[in-house]
């Protein structure tokens, strides 16, 4: 089949969708109709999870239109092209291979004369062997003592995803008995970030992971120097405390400054790199390589579902299509991600980068301006904290913001307390159930200040418990959702030129090569 990379506004299916009368959500979610929708509008995900979209503004007519859109935009065929090794990243003329870090979805992919699946599994085996030696005390500090803390130094995708996943699994791993080492993260070039981390750890028993694909990332190398100074001041040999995650061609690859180097390549973008050595090194050291393997298995199972042409058996594609409908037909500019799990406290921050760096584009894959909206603004916080913060705007503000809830029936640690005839976990779950219905149905009141119009759409991903496998599936779901939306919008979801201009100008400021407004701002900041 020939693949056609056409702009969304040329597709007849999107034009047909725009002619369908929008669903009156408050009406269809009321009473027994709502109960039937909740039962009907659910799609199974990997690892026993489910995507429920009953409280979205869709009905059978809209869903039929979305299925036509998926077919016309050739979403599954484009995904097949991607995992079979086509040059999908047109901006940088690169393959897109993050799925290969967790499984072989199609044909063997050979790039640069190398079987890439074998390359990624080889790196994983090297990371696992290193982690086991650290845990066994075969790799130690100069005094022959075990490392107790691992610190990741990186920024953007080298920080957000791995940090979110570490925090998601930390308490679960402690309960499971698989917690090996505490992990910390240094990302911001602000010296207060590195200083705060260094003050919170015993540097003599800390192992540092420097993550930089190119080996030239300014913020990361600056923080590396900050850490090396701290080690030197403590009378320690920095090379006995540092490993690198980098490309084979980077200046870090064969440096004596590191105990080991684990490789990544240009075919995996930073925000998609959590299942590569970028996440693998810190997570294997923190929890053991077996836990990281479980995480990869969960992601691989969710990836397999993304191959299905039936939108009702492909949760990531259905989620993506509903998001496109909300963005381009209903004209909603943002989406809130609301996990009812404290362990997912940094997951919305990761999804901000994943989504907004991928699909925040105004030109298509060929560099031509598009005439429609692309990626939404993503924000979020865990429930129930968010309920006492920005939910006021979500319930009664002038803008309608689609909502993505995430909830689990059971907590991670097993500790709980009964107060007023219910446990804390039951209270948490009661809140998310209540919020979905409150947003959808609202409540009429003659006092306009207390009136809730309803009609605020949401979906929820539900699982039994947040663990390594479900975390992997959750990550893959959102990665694939973003990918499918990029295909519909005909943008390149795998480059990020938008981050470059600021970097270039910052270098000019530091070199004192400024004039005009740039010079004035530099002077104001005493640079």
Short mmCIF file of C-alpha atoms in Angstrom, two decimals:
data_model
loop_
_atom_site.label_atom_id
_atom_site.label_comp_id
_atom_site.label_asym_id
_atom_site.label_seq_id
_atom_site.Cartn_x
_atom_site.Cartn_y
_atom_site.Cartn_z
CA UNK A 1 0.00 0.00 0.00
CA UNK A 2 1.23 3.48 -0.84
CA UNK A 3 1.49 5.78 2.18
CA UNK A 4 0.09 9.27 1.66
CA UNK A 5 1.32 12.04 3.95
CA UNK A 6 -1.48 14.53 3.50
CA UNK A 7 -2.47 17.53 5.61
CA UNK A 8 -5.46 16.95 7.85
CA UNK A 9 -7.60 19.62 6.16
CA UNK A 10 -7.47 17.66 2.89
CA UNK A 11 -9.12 14.60 4.46
CA UNK A 12 -12.83 14.14 3.76
CA UNK A 13 -13.35 12.33 7.06
CA UNK A 14 -12.38 15.36 9.16
CA UNK A 15 -14.75 17.51 7.12
CA UNK A 16 -17.55 15.01 7.71
CA UNK A 17 -16.81 14.98 11.45
CA UNK A 18 -17.20 18.74 11.58
CA UNK A 19 -20.78 18.42 10.26
CA UNK A 20 -21.92 16.05 13.03
CA UNK A 21 -23.95 17.71 15.78
CA UNK A 22 -21.85 17.79 18.99
CA UNK A 23 -22.96 15.47 21.77
CA UNK A 24 -24.79 17.06 24.70
CA UNK A 25 -22.63 15.44 27.37
CA UNK A 26 -24.73 16.44 30.39
CA UNK A 27 -27.74 14.84 28.74
CA UNK A 28 -26.19 11.54 27.65
CA UNK A 29 -24.37 11.01 30.94
CA UNK A 30 -27.48 11.48 33.11
CA UNK A 31 -29.31 8.57 34.76
CA UNK A 32 -29.36 5.10 33.21
CA UNK A 33 -28.06 6.43 29.90
CA UNK A 34 -24.83 7.36 31.66
CA UNK A 35 -24.61 3.96 33.32
CA UNK A 36 -24.91 2.22 29.95
CA UNK A 37 -22.27 4.49 28.42
CA UNK A 38 -19.79 3.69 31.17
CA UNK A 39 -20.25 -0.03 30.50
CA UNK A 40 -20.14 0.34 26.72
CA UNK A 41 -17.39 2.89 26.10
CA UNK A 42 -14.39 1.01 27.48
CA UNK A 43 -11.36 -0.35 25.60
CA UNK A 44 -8.99 -2.89 27.21
CA UNK A 45 -5.34 -1.91 27.58
CA UNK A 46 -2.31 -4.02 28.38
CA UNK A 47 -1.60 -5.33 31.88
CA UNK A 48 -5.28 -5.42 32.88
CA UNK A 49 -5.84 -1.69 32.49
CA UNK A 50 -8.69 -0.07 30.56
CA UNK A 51 -9.35 3.20 28.74
CA UNK A 52 -12.87 4.47 29.47
CA UNK A 53 -14.19 7.35 27.35
CA UNK A 54 -17.87 7.37 28.35
CA UNK A 55 -17.62 10.98 29.54
CA UNK A 56 -16.22 12.22 26.24
CA UNK A 57 -18.39 14.11 23.73
CA UNK A 58 -18.69 11.17 21.37
CA UNK A 59 -21.47 8.85 20.27
CA UNK A 60 -21.69 6.06 17.71
CA UNK A 61 -21.87 8.55 14.83
CA UNK A 62 -18.77 10.42 15.97
CA UNK A 63 -16.93 7.17 16.63
CA UNK A 64 -17.79 5.93 13.15
CA UNK A 65 -16.34 9.16 11.77
CA UNK A 66 -13.18 8.71 13.83
CA UNK A 67 -12.77 5.18 12.47
CA UNK A 68 -12.98 6.62 8.94
CA UNK A 69 -10.39 9.23 9.88
CA UNK A 70 -8.01 6.54 11.15
CA UNK A 71 -8.42 4.64 7.89
CA UNK A 72 -8.11 7.66 5.60
CA UNK A 73 -5.07 8.99 7.48
CA UNK A 74 -3.53 5.47 7.34
CA UNK A 75 -2.57 5.61 11.01
CA UNK A 76 -1.77 1.94 11.52
CA UNK A 77 0.04 1.74 8.20
CA UNK A 78 2.19 4.72 9.18
CA UNK A 79 2.97 3.09 12.51
CA UNK A 80 3.99 -0.03 10.57
CA UNK A 81 6.29 2.06 8.42
CA UNK A 82 7.82 3.51 11.59
CA UNK A 83 8.57 0.23 13.38
CA UNK A 84 9.86 -1.36 10.20
CA UNK A 85 12.54 1.30 9.90
CA UNK A 86 11.29 4.02 7.53
CA UNK A 87 12.73 7.53 7.82
CA UNK A 88 9.80 8.98 9.75
CA UNK A 89 11.76 11.85 11.32
CA UNK A 90 11.87 13.96 8.16
CA UNK A 91 13.38 17.04 9.83
CA UNK A 92 16.55 15.21 10.83
CA UNK A 93 16.26 12.42 8.22
CA UNK A 94 16.29 9.70 10.88
CA UNK A 95 14.54 6.48 11.74
CA UNK A 96 12.33 6.43 14.88
CA UNK A 97 13.12 3.33 16.91
CA UNK A 98 12.14 3.77 20.57
CA UNK A 99 9.67 0.88 20.23
CA UNK A 100 12.58 -1.42 19.42
CA UNK A 101 14.02 -0.95 22.91
CA UNK A 102 11.14 -3.04 24.27
CA UNK A 103 10.30 -5.46 21.46
CA UNK A 104 10.39 -6.43 17.79
CA UNK A 105 7.06 -5.31 16.33
CA UNK A 106 7.83 -6.07 12.70
CA UNK A 107 10.78 -6.79 10.43
CA UNK A 108 14.38 -6.67 11.56
CA UNK A 109 15.64 -3.10 11.37
CA UNK A 110 19.19 -2.64 10.15
CA UNK A 111 20.71 0.84 10.30
CA UNK A 112 24.36 1.84 9.93
CA UNK A 113 25.07 -1.84 9.26
CA UNK A 114 23.75 -2.85 12.69
CA UNK A 115 20.71 -4.88 13.75
CA UNK A 116 19.16 -2.24 15.99
CA UNK A 117 17.13 -4.63 18.17
CA UNK A 118 20.32 -6.56 18.92
CA UNK A 119 22.08 -3.27 19.66
CA UNK A 120 19.43 -2.15 22.17
CA UNK A 121 19.21 -5.51 23.93
CA UNK A 122 23.00 -5.61 24.08
CA UNK A 123 23.07 -2.26 25.83
CA UNK A 124 20.36 -3.45 28.23
CA UNK A 125 22.42 -6.54 29.07
CA UNK A 126 25.50 -4.39 29.70
CA UNK A 127 23.50 -2.08 31.99
CA UNK A 128 22.04 -5.06 33.84
CA UNK A 129 25.47 -6.62 34.38
CA UNK A 130 26.86 -3.33 35.68
CA UNK A 131 23.92 -2.82 38.04
CA UNK A 132 24.27 -6.32 39.46
CA UNK A 133 27.97 -5.73 40.15
CA UNK A 134 27.17 -2.48 41.95
CA UNK A 135 24.49 -4.20 44.05
CA UNK A 136 26.82 -7.09 44.86
CA UNK A 137 29.63 -4.77 45.93
CA UNK A 138 31.89 -5.81 43.06
CA UNK A 139 32.00 -2.19 41.85
CA UNK A 140 32.62 0.12 44.80
CA UNK A 141 34.11 3.45 45.80
CA UNK A 142 37.83 3.83 46.54
CA UNK A 143 37.34 2.56 50.08
CA UNK A 144 35.75 -0.65 48.83
CA UNK A 145 32.36 0.41 50.16
CA UNK A 146 29.04 -0.04 48.37
CA UNK A 147 27.32 2.79 46.56
CA UNK A 148 23.99 3.62 48.20
CA UNK A 149 22.74 6.45 46.00
CA UNK A 150 22.57 7.00 42.25
CA UNK A 151 22.28 10.54 40.82
CA UNK A 152 21.20 11.17 37.22
CA UNK A 153 22.59 14.34 35.61
CA UNK A 154 20.60 15.29 32.51
CA UNK A 155 17.95 17.67 31.24
CA UNK A 156 14.73 17.42 29.22
CA UNK A 157 14.12 13.82 28.17
CA UNK A 158 17.20 12.73 30.09
CA UNK A 159 15.46 13.84 33.28
CA UNK A 160 11.67 14.11 33.04
CA UNK A 161 10.77 10.58 31.99
CA UNK A 162 13.28 8.70 34.16
CA UNK A 163 12.46 10.91 37.16
CA UNK A 164 8.70 10.40 36.72
CA UNK A 165 9.13 6.64 36.45
CA UNK A 166 11.47 6.44 39.44
CA UNK A 167 9.00 8.34 41.62
CA UNK A 168 6.15 6.19 40.27
CA UNK A 169 7.85 2.95 41.31
CA UNK A 170 9.85 3.96 44.39
CA UNK A 171 7.32 2.99 47.06
CA UNK A 172 6.10 -0.04 45.11
CA UNK A 173 9.69 -1.33 44.86
CA UNK A 174 10.21 -0.83 48.60
CA UNK A 175 7.08 -2.84 49.30
CA UNK A 176 8.18 -5.57 46.84
CA UNK A 177 11.66 -5.78 48.35
CA UNK A 178 13.30 -4.77 45.07
CA UNK A 179 14.47 -1.31 46.14
CA UNK A 180 18.28 -1.24 45.77
CA UNK A 181 19.47 2.39 45.79
CA UNK A 182 17.94 5.81 46.29
CA UNK A 183 17.92 7.92 43.12
CA UNK A 184 18.27 11.69 42.84
CA UNK A 185 18.17 13.91 39.76
CA UNK A 186 20.05 17.06 38.77
CA UNK A 187 18.69 18.85 35.70
CA UNK A 188 18.45 22.62 36.01
CA UNK A 189 21.58 24.68 35.27
CA UNK A 190 20.51 26.79 38.25
CA UNK A 191 23.32 26.05 40.77
CA UNK A 192 20.76 25.74 43.55
CA UNK A 193 19.50 22.52 41.95
CA UNK A 194 22.85 20.70 42.00
CA UNK A 195 23.80 22.18 45.37
CA UNK A 196 20.56 21.00 46.99
CA UNK A 197 21.03 17.45 45.70
CA UNK A 198 24.68 17.32 46.74
CA UNK A 199 23.81 18.53 50.22
CA UNK A 200 21.18 15.80 50.55
CA UNK A 201 23.48 12.85 49.78
CA UNK A 202 26.69 11.23 50.96
CA UNK A 203 28.88 11.89 47.90
CA UNK A 204 31.42 9.26 48.96
CA UNK A 205 28.76 6.58 48.48
CA UNK A 206 27.09 8.10 45.41
CA UNK A 207 27.30 7.01 41.79
CA UNK A 208 26.58 9.68 39.16
CA UNK A 209 25.14 9.04 35.69
CA UNK A 210 25.89 11.72 33.09
CA UNK A 211 23.33 11.58 30.29
CA UNK A 212 24.09 13.45 27.07
CA UNK A 213 23.68 11.94 23.62
CA UNK A 214 26.03 14.42 21.98
CA UNK A 215 28.31 14.88 24.97
CA UNK A 216 28.00 18.65 24.46
CA UNK A 217 24.75 19.62 26.26
CA UNK A 218 25.64 22.87 28.03
CA UNK A 219 23.44 22.48 31.12
CA UNK A 220 24.44 18.85 31.65
CA UNK A 221 28.19 19.46 31.26
CA UNK A 222 27.95 22.45 33.59
CA UNK A 223 26.29 20.29 36.24
CA UNK A 224 28.86 17.57 35.68
CA UNK A 225 31.60 20.09 36.49
CA UNK A 226 29.65 21.14 39.57
CA UNK A 227 29.55 17.50 40.74
CA UNK A 228 33.19 16.86 39.90
CA UNK A 229 34.20 19.86 41.99
CA UNK A 230 32.19 18.50 44.91
CA UNK A 231 33.87 15.09 44.58
CA UNK A 232 37.32 16.67 44.32
CA UNK A 233 36.66 18.85 47.38
CA UNK A 234 35.72 15.71 49.27
CA UNK A 235 39.05 14.13 48.32
CA UNK A 236 37.43 11.66 45.94
CA UNK A 237 38.42 10.48 42.45
CA UNK A 238 35.52 11.55 40.22
CA UNK A 239 36.27 8.85 37.65
CA UNK A 240 35.45 6.20 40.30
CA UNK A 241 32.01 7.74 40.80
CA UNK A 242 30.71 8.46 37.29
CA UNK A 243 29.24 6.61 34.33
CA UNK A 244 28.05 8.03 31.01
CA UNK A 245 25.00 7.39 28.86
CA UNK A 246 25.87 8.79 25.47
CA UNK A 247 26.29 8.01 21.77
CA UNK A 248 29.18 5.94 20.47
CA UNK A 249 30.56 8.98 18.63
CA UNK A 250 30.38 11.35 21.60
CA UNK A 251 33.55 12.61 23.33
CA UNK A 252 32.27 10.85 26.47
CA UNK A 253 32.17 7.42 24.84
CA UNK A 254 35.74 6.32 25.46
CA UNK A 255 36.79 8.73 28.19
CA UNK A 256 38.75 7.57 31.23
CA UNK A 257 36.59 9.92 33.29
CA UNK A 258 33.89 7.25 33.57
CA UNK A 259 33.61 3.79 35.06
CA UNK A 260 31.49 2.70 32.10
CA UNK A 261 29.65 4.10 29.09
CA UNK A 262 26.23 2.88 27.94
CA UNK A 263 25.21 3.82 24.42
CA UNK A 264 22.14 5.31 22.79
CA UNK A 265 21.73 6.51 19.21
CA UNK A 266 20.14 9.23 17.12
CA UNK A 267 17.09 7.10 16.35
CA UNK A 268 15.62 7.63 19.81
CA UNK A 269 14.57 11.16 20.75
CA UNK A 270 15.16 12.37 24.28
CA UNK A 271 11.49 12.46 25.29
CA UNK A 272 11.09 8.90 23.98
CA UNK A 273 14.24 7.59 25.67
CA UNK A 274 12.96 6.30 29.03
CA UNK A 275 12.95 2.72 27.73
CA UNK A 276 16.54 3.05 26.47
CA UNK A 277 19.72 3.27 28.54
CA UNK A 278 18.66 6.82 29.51
CA UNK A 279 16.03 5.34 31.80
CA UNK A 280 17.51 1.86 31.98
CA UNK A 281 20.71 2.76 33.82
CA UNK A 282 19.16 4.75 36.68
CA UNK A 283 16.10 2.49 37.04
CA UNK A 284 18.18 -0.72 36.96
CA UNK A 285 20.50 0.67 39.61
CA UNK A 286 17.60 1.90 41.75
CA UNK A 287 15.31 -1.14 41.50
CA UNK A 288 17.31 -3.90 39.85
CA UNK A 289 17.39 -4.89 36.17
CA UNK A 290 14.53 -7.34 36.68
CA UNK A 291 12.16 -4.49 37.50
CA UNK A 292 13.32 -2.52 34.46
CA UNK A 293 12.69 -5.63 32.35
CA UNK A 294 9.11 -5.79 33.70
CA UNK A 295 8.66 -2.13 32.77
CA UNK A 296 9.80 -2.88 29.21
CA UNK A 297 7.47 -5.89 28.99
CA UNK A 298 4.48 -3.74 29.98
CA UNK A 299 5.40 -1.18 27.33
CA UNK A 300 5.85 -3.90 24.69
CA UNK A 301 2.39 -5.33 25.39
CA UNK A 302 0.80 -1.91 24.96
CA UNK A 303 2.80 -1.34 21.75
CA UNK A 304 1.29 -4.52 20.28
CA UNK A 305 -2.23 -3.11 20.75
CA UNK A 306 -1.22 -0.04 18.73
CA UNK A 307 -0.88 -2.28 15.65
CA UNK A 308 -4.62 -3.05 15.56
CA UNK A 309 -6.67 -1.36 12.81
CA UNK A 310 -9.86 -1.59 14.86
CA UNK A 311 -10.02 1.63 16.91
CA UNK A 312 -11.98 -0.22 19.61
CA UNK A 313 -9.07 -2.59 20.13
CA UNK A 314 -6.41 0.10 19.88
CA UNK A 315 -6.71 2.34 22.98
CA UNK A 316 -3.86 4.69 22.09
CA UNK A 317 -5.27 5.35 18.61
CA UNK A 318 -8.80 5.89 19.94
CA UNK A 319 -7.50 8.26 22.63
CA UNK A 320 -5.55 10.11 19.93
CA UNK A 321 -8.53 10.42 17.58
CA UNK A 322 -10.82 11.72 20.33
CA UNK A 323 -8.09 14.26 21.14
CA UNK A 324 -7.95 15.37 17.50
CA UNK A 325 -11.76 15.71 17.47
CA UNK A 326 -11.58 17.88 20.59
CA UNK A 327 -8.74 20.01 19.23
CA UNK A 328 -9.89 20.50 15.65
CA UNK A 329 -13.68 20.12 15.65
CA UNK A 330 -14.69 21.18 19.16
CA UNK A 331 -11.82 23.71 19.29
CA UNK A 332 -10.52 22.97 22.80
CA UNK A 333 -6.93 24.32 23.13
CA UNK A 334 -5.63 22.40 26.15
CA UNK A 335 -5.80 19.10 28.01
CA UNK A 336 -5.34 18.40 31.72
CA UNK A 337 -3.70 15.16 32.87
CA UNK A 338 -4.96 14.29 36.35
CA UNK A 339 -3.50 11.15 37.94
CA UNK A 340 -5.23 10.09 41.15
CA UNK A 341 -1.97 8.59 42.38
CA UNK A 342 0.66 10.54 44.27
CA UNK A 343 3.31 8.24 42.78
CA UNK A 344 2.54 9.82 39.39
CA UNK A 345 3.24 13.33 40.71
CA UNK A 346 5.79 14.08 37.95
CA UNK A 347 4.10 12.14 35.15
CA UNK A 348 2.14 15.19 33.88
CA UNK A 349 5.46 17.09 33.61
CA UNK A 350 6.86 14.28 31.46
CA UNK A 351 3.73 14.30 29.30
CA UNK A 352 4.08 18.06 28.84
CA UNK A 353 7.39 17.51 27.11
CA UNK A 354 6.29 14.36 25.29
CA UNK A 355 3.21 15.99 23.79
CA UNK A 356 4.15 19.66 23.42
CA UNK A 357 7.68 19.08 22.12
CA UNK A 358 6.42 16.46 19.68
CA UNK A 359 3.31 18.08 18.24
CA UNK A 360 3.86 21.76 19.00
CA UNK A 361 4.50 22.43 15.32
CA UNK A 362 3.07 24.92 12.82
CA UNK A 363 4.59 23.31 9.72
CA UNK A 364 4.01 19.86 8.28
CA UNK A 365 6.53 17.10 7.64
CA UNK A 366 7.70 18.94 4.51
CA UNK A 367 8.17 22.34 6.14
CA UNK A 368 4.92 23.82 4.80
CA UNK A 369 2.68 25.93 7.05
CA UNK A 370 -0.49 24.14 8.19
CA UNK A 371 -3.87 25.88 8.36
CA UNK A 372 -5.27 24.10 11.43
CA UNK A 373 -4.51 23.68 15.10
CA UNK A 374 -1.99 21.04 16.17
CA UNK A 375 -0.88 19.97 19.65
CA UNK A 376 -2.76 21.17 22.74
CA UNK A 377 -1.28 22.73 25.87
CA UNK A 378 -0.77 19.97 28.46
CA UNK A 379 -0.80 20.54 32.21
CA UNK A 380 -1.76 18.66 35.34
CA UNK A 381 -1.26 17.69 38.97
CA UNK A 382 -2.23 14.67 41.03
CA UNK A 383 -5.69 14.40 42.57
CA UNK A 384 -6.93 15.21 45.06
CA UNK A 385 -4.45 18.11 45.36
CA UNK A 386 -5.57 19.61 42.06
CA UNK A 387 -9.18 19.71 43.27
CA UNK A 388 -8.12 22.33 45.82
CA UNK A 389 -6.14 24.27 43.22
CA UNK A 390 -7.16 24.74 39.58
CA UNK A 391 -10.34 22.63 39.38
CA UNK A 392 -12.34 25.82 39.97
CA UNK A 393 -11.49 26.94 36.44
CA UNK A 394 -12.08 23.44 35.06
CA UNK A 395 -15.60 23.32 36.55
CA UNK A 396 -16.81 26.89 36.12
CA UNK A 397 -14.32 28.73 33.93
CA UNK A 398 -15.19 30.13 30.52
CA UNK A 399 -12.93 27.66 28.69
CA UNK A 400 -13.70 23.95 28.42
CA UNK A 401 -10.61 21.85 29.12
CA UNK A 402 -10.74 18.12 28.25
CA UNK A 403 -9.53 15.96 31.12
CA UNK A 404 -7.48 12.77 31.25
CA UNK A 405 -7.87 10.99 34.59
CA UNK A 406 -5.67 8.08 35.69
CA UNK A 407 -6.73 5.93 38.65
CA UNK A 408 -5.91 2.65 40.39
CA UNK A 409 -8.15 0.49 42.56
CA UNK A 410 -5.37 -0.38 44.99
CA UNK A 411 -2.48 1.59 46.45
CA UNK A 412 1.16 0.54 46.26
CA UNK A 413 2.24 0.21 49.88
CA UNK A 414 -0.68 -1.63 51.43
CA UNK A 415 -0.94 0.75 54.38
CA UNK A 416 -4.29 2.44 54.94
CA UNK A 417 -6.67 3.62 57.64
CA UNK A 418 -10.44 3.55 58.08
CA UNK A 419 -11.97 6.91 58.95
CA UNK A 420 -15.73 7.55 58.79
CA UNK A 421 -16.37 4.04 57.46
CA UNK A 422 -14.03 4.24 54.45
CA UNK A 423 -10.31 3.87 53.75
CA UNK A 424 -8.07 6.56 52.31
CA UNK A 425 -7.88 4.61 49.03
CA UNK A 426 -11.67 4.45 48.86
CA UNK A 427 -11.84 8.19 49.46
CA UNK A 428 -9.33 8.75 46.66
CA UNK A 429 -11.30 6.60 44.22
CA UNK A 430 -14.59 8.17 45.33
CA UNK A 431 -13.18 11.58 44.45
CA UNK A 432 -12.17 10.63 40.92
CA UNK A 433 -15.55 8.96 40.25
CA UNK A 434 -17.33 12.03 41.60
CA UNK A 435 -15.24 14.42 39.52
CA UNK A 436 -15.94 12.61 36.25
CA UNK A 437 -19.71 12.82 36.80
CA UNK A 438 -19.57 16.37 38.19
CA UNK A 439 -17.66 17.62 35.17
CA UNK A 440 -19.97 15.83 32.74
CA UNK A 441 -23.37 16.42 34.32
CA UNK A 442 -22.95 19.57 36.37
CA UNK A 443 -25.68 20.81 38.76
CA UNK A 444 -28.35 23.43 38.24
CA UNK A 445 -28.75 26.12 40.88
CA UNK A 446 -30.68 29.39 40.89
CA UNK A 447 -27.65 30.94 42.54
CA UNK A 448 -25.46 31.43 39.45
CA UNK A 449 -22.36 31.34 41.60
CA UNK A 450 -23.23 27.76 42.55
CA UNK A 451 -24.42 26.67 39.12
CA UNK A 452 -22.39 24.04 37.25
CA UNK A 453 -23.12 23.87 33.52
CA UNK A 454 -21.48 20.48 33.07
CA UNK A 455 -20.57 19.35 29.57
CA UNK A 456 -16.90 19.12 30.54
CA UNK A 457 -15.44 16.01 28.84
CA UNK A 458 -13.08 13.51 30.43
CA UNK A 459 -11.69 10.02 30.05
CA UNK A 460 -10.04 7.74 32.57
CA UNK A 461 -7.37 5.06 32.43
CA UNK A 462 -8.08 2.55 35.20
CA UNK A 463 -5.82 -0.20 36.56
CA UNK A 464 -5.58 -2.41 39.63
CA UNK A 465 -2.23 -1.07 40.84
CA UNK A 466 0.62 1.10 39.63
CA UNK A 467 3.62 -1.23 39.24
CA UNK A 468 6.50 -1.74 36.82
CA UNK A 469 4.39 -3.41 34.13
CA UNK A 470 1.45 -1.00 34.31
CA UNK A 471 3.86 1.94 34.33
CA UNK A 472 5.45 0.64 31.14
CA UNK A 473 2.04 0.21 29.51
CA UNK A 474 0.96 3.68 30.64
CA UNK A 475 4.07 5.29 29.16
CA UNK A 476 3.68 3.43 25.85
CA UNK A 477 0.00 4.42 25.64
CA UNK A 478 0.82 8.12 25.75
CA UNK A 479 3.84 7.81 23.46
CA UNK A 480 1.68 6.08 20.87
CA UNK A 481 -1.20 8.52 21.36
CA UNK A 482 1.14 11.43 20.57
CA UNK A 483 2.53 9.57 17.56
CA UNK A 484 -0.93 8.90 16.09
CA UNK A 485 -1.98 12.51 16.56
CA UNK A 486 1.17 13.66 14.79
CA UNK A 487 0.27 11.39 11.89
CA UNK A 488 -3.22 12.93 11.64
CA UNK A 489 -1.83 16.47 11.76
CA UNK A 490 0.93 15.48 9.29
CA UNK A 491 3.65 16.97 11.48
CA UNK A 492 7.03 15.54 12.39
CA UNK A 493 6.59 14.47 16.01
CA UNK A 494 10.22 13.45 16.38
CA UNK A 495 12.32 16.60 16.08
CA UNK A 496 12.40 19.68 18.32
CA UNK A 497 13.84 22.65 16.49
CA UNK A 498 11.86 24.93 18.78
CA UNK A 499 14.38 24.45 21.59
CA UNK A 500 17.38 25.56 19.55
CA UNK A 501 17.02 29.34 19.08
CA UNK A 502 17.15 30.12 22.80
CA UNK A 503 20.30 28.01 23.15
CA UNK A 504 22.01 29.91 20.34
CA UNK A 505 21.16 33.30 21.81
CA UNK A 506 22.25 32.21 25.30
CA UNK A 507 25.69 31.36 23.92
CA UNK A 508 25.88 34.84 22.38
CA UNK A 509 25.02 36.37 25.75
CA UNK A 510 27.74 34.37 27.50
CA UNK A 511 30.23 35.41 24.81
CA UNK A 512 29.14 39.07 25.23
CA UNK A 513 28.19 39.21 21.55
CA UNK A 514 24.94 41.11 22.09
CA UNK A 515 23.16 44.26 21.04
CA UNK A 516 19.67 45.72 21.21
CA UNK A 517 17.15 44.14 23.56
CA UNK A 518 19.39 41.12 24.14
CA UNK A 519 22.14 43.34 25.51
CA UNK A 520 19.73 45.26 27.73
CA UNK A 521 18.32 42.09 29.27
CA UNK A 522 21.86 40.76 29.73
CA UNK A 523 22.79 43.94 31.59
CA UNK A 524 19.66 43.74 33.76
CA UNK A 525 20.73 40.25 34.82
CA UNK A 526 24.37 41.22 35.44
CA UNK A 527 25.75 38.75 32.92
#
